[in-house]
Amino acid sequence: MKFIHIADVHLGAQPDAGPLYSKGRAQEIWDTFEKVIHVCEEEKIDLLLIAGDLFHRQPLMRELKEADYLFSGLTHTKVVLIAGNHDYIREDSYYKTFTWSSNVFPLFAETPEYVDFPELDTAVYGFSYHKKEIREPLYDGLRSGGIRPIEILLAHGGDDSHIPIDRRALSTLGFDYVAMGHIHKPQALEKNRIIYSGALEPIDKNDTGSHGYIKGEITEVGGRTWWIPCARREYIHLEIPVEKDDTTGRLRDEIVRLMEEHGDENIYKIILTGSRSADILFDTKRLESAGNITEVVDKTFPAYDISRLYEENKNNILGRYIGHFFGCEEGSAEYEALCEGVEALLDSRN
């Protein structure tokens, strides 16, 4: 039995994608979702498992029709999905009244249910969110029912506000595979058996790293899984240590070089660290214009001659302030506080 496991697709999201990609980024999420549908058809995948948050919010009727149209084109694959905390089932949700194609099997109840596929020797279990937060560990007591030789659980959660999960308890529930959703970075709680597929595409600037889906198969001798990257772009955080004589121009050239090295198609957050000359202030707006950059964070501090400043000011408030920090190591939090205070006191003299 061959399956593809996706989660956290977030159709309808409007990600912050920088100046080059913001207008088309929402469509790229749909495009990647459609690409996975094509893989299902080309490779004759038996089950497409969607572990919650297919949509970023309550789906519109037209969005449900678009998604179902893609599902309806699958000639071999059956689709099983649950609703997560973003697209949870409200009283007025279109999820409650929408008629899906015959190959789509939603598990939208608030309590565990299953769908049986005797031709695949497989049963798939799950339940959906009916509110944004669920703080009870609802998966801990859930057991496979022994309906079929292969039993799969669709699950969404894993933090204190969204169904806390005990990984050891989860591994004892008797399922051959647990398709996890909610955590956007792919990770395995148990190799080949309990896996977060991660989001198909990153939707937040903190969703760093590669994104994609899980492809797997289960046979009489066990299961195997492969993680398949498929995202059009990545969010990359570039930390750039500055040198004391650096200028905005030199840093801009370095940022351009690093973005070419890591891929011009990606979306960047730049973090400047270290100490700079006391008479330099970096122009972050100019640095942002170097490419597809969502944000430049300047965490640098001025490199003062602390000993000289203390000797020149030991009888005034500046000297007394410096005296409180004697012996702190350069680069430490205390040293940063020292530099920030010195900068503020020097500015107050101007």
XYZ file of C-alpha atoms in Angstrom, residues 5 158 167 177-178 180-199 210 214 227:
28
model
C 1.329 12.169 3.775
C 1.804 18.346 19.806
C 5.551 10.250 22.054
C 1.762 4.579 10.732
C 0.841 7.861 12.438
C 1.273 13.916 12.108
C 0.402 17.549 11.431
C 0.771 20.935 13.164
C 4.572 21.183 13.446
C 5.827 22.878 10.268
C 9.323 21.398 10.264
C 9.568 17.743 9.189
C 10.612 15.395 11.973
C 10.230 11.762 12.937
C 9.098 10.816 16.426
C 9.722 7.206 15.470
C 11.481 6.248 12.237
C 9.127 5.080 9.454
C 6.144 5.043 11.820
C 5.328 8.356 13.585
C 6.235 11.372 11.463
C 5.488 15.069 11.089
C 5.573 15.731 7.354
C 6.026 19.462 7.978
C 4.393 22.137 5.839
C 13.402 22.653 3.614
C 6.319 12.066 3.154
C 10.907 12.645 2.865
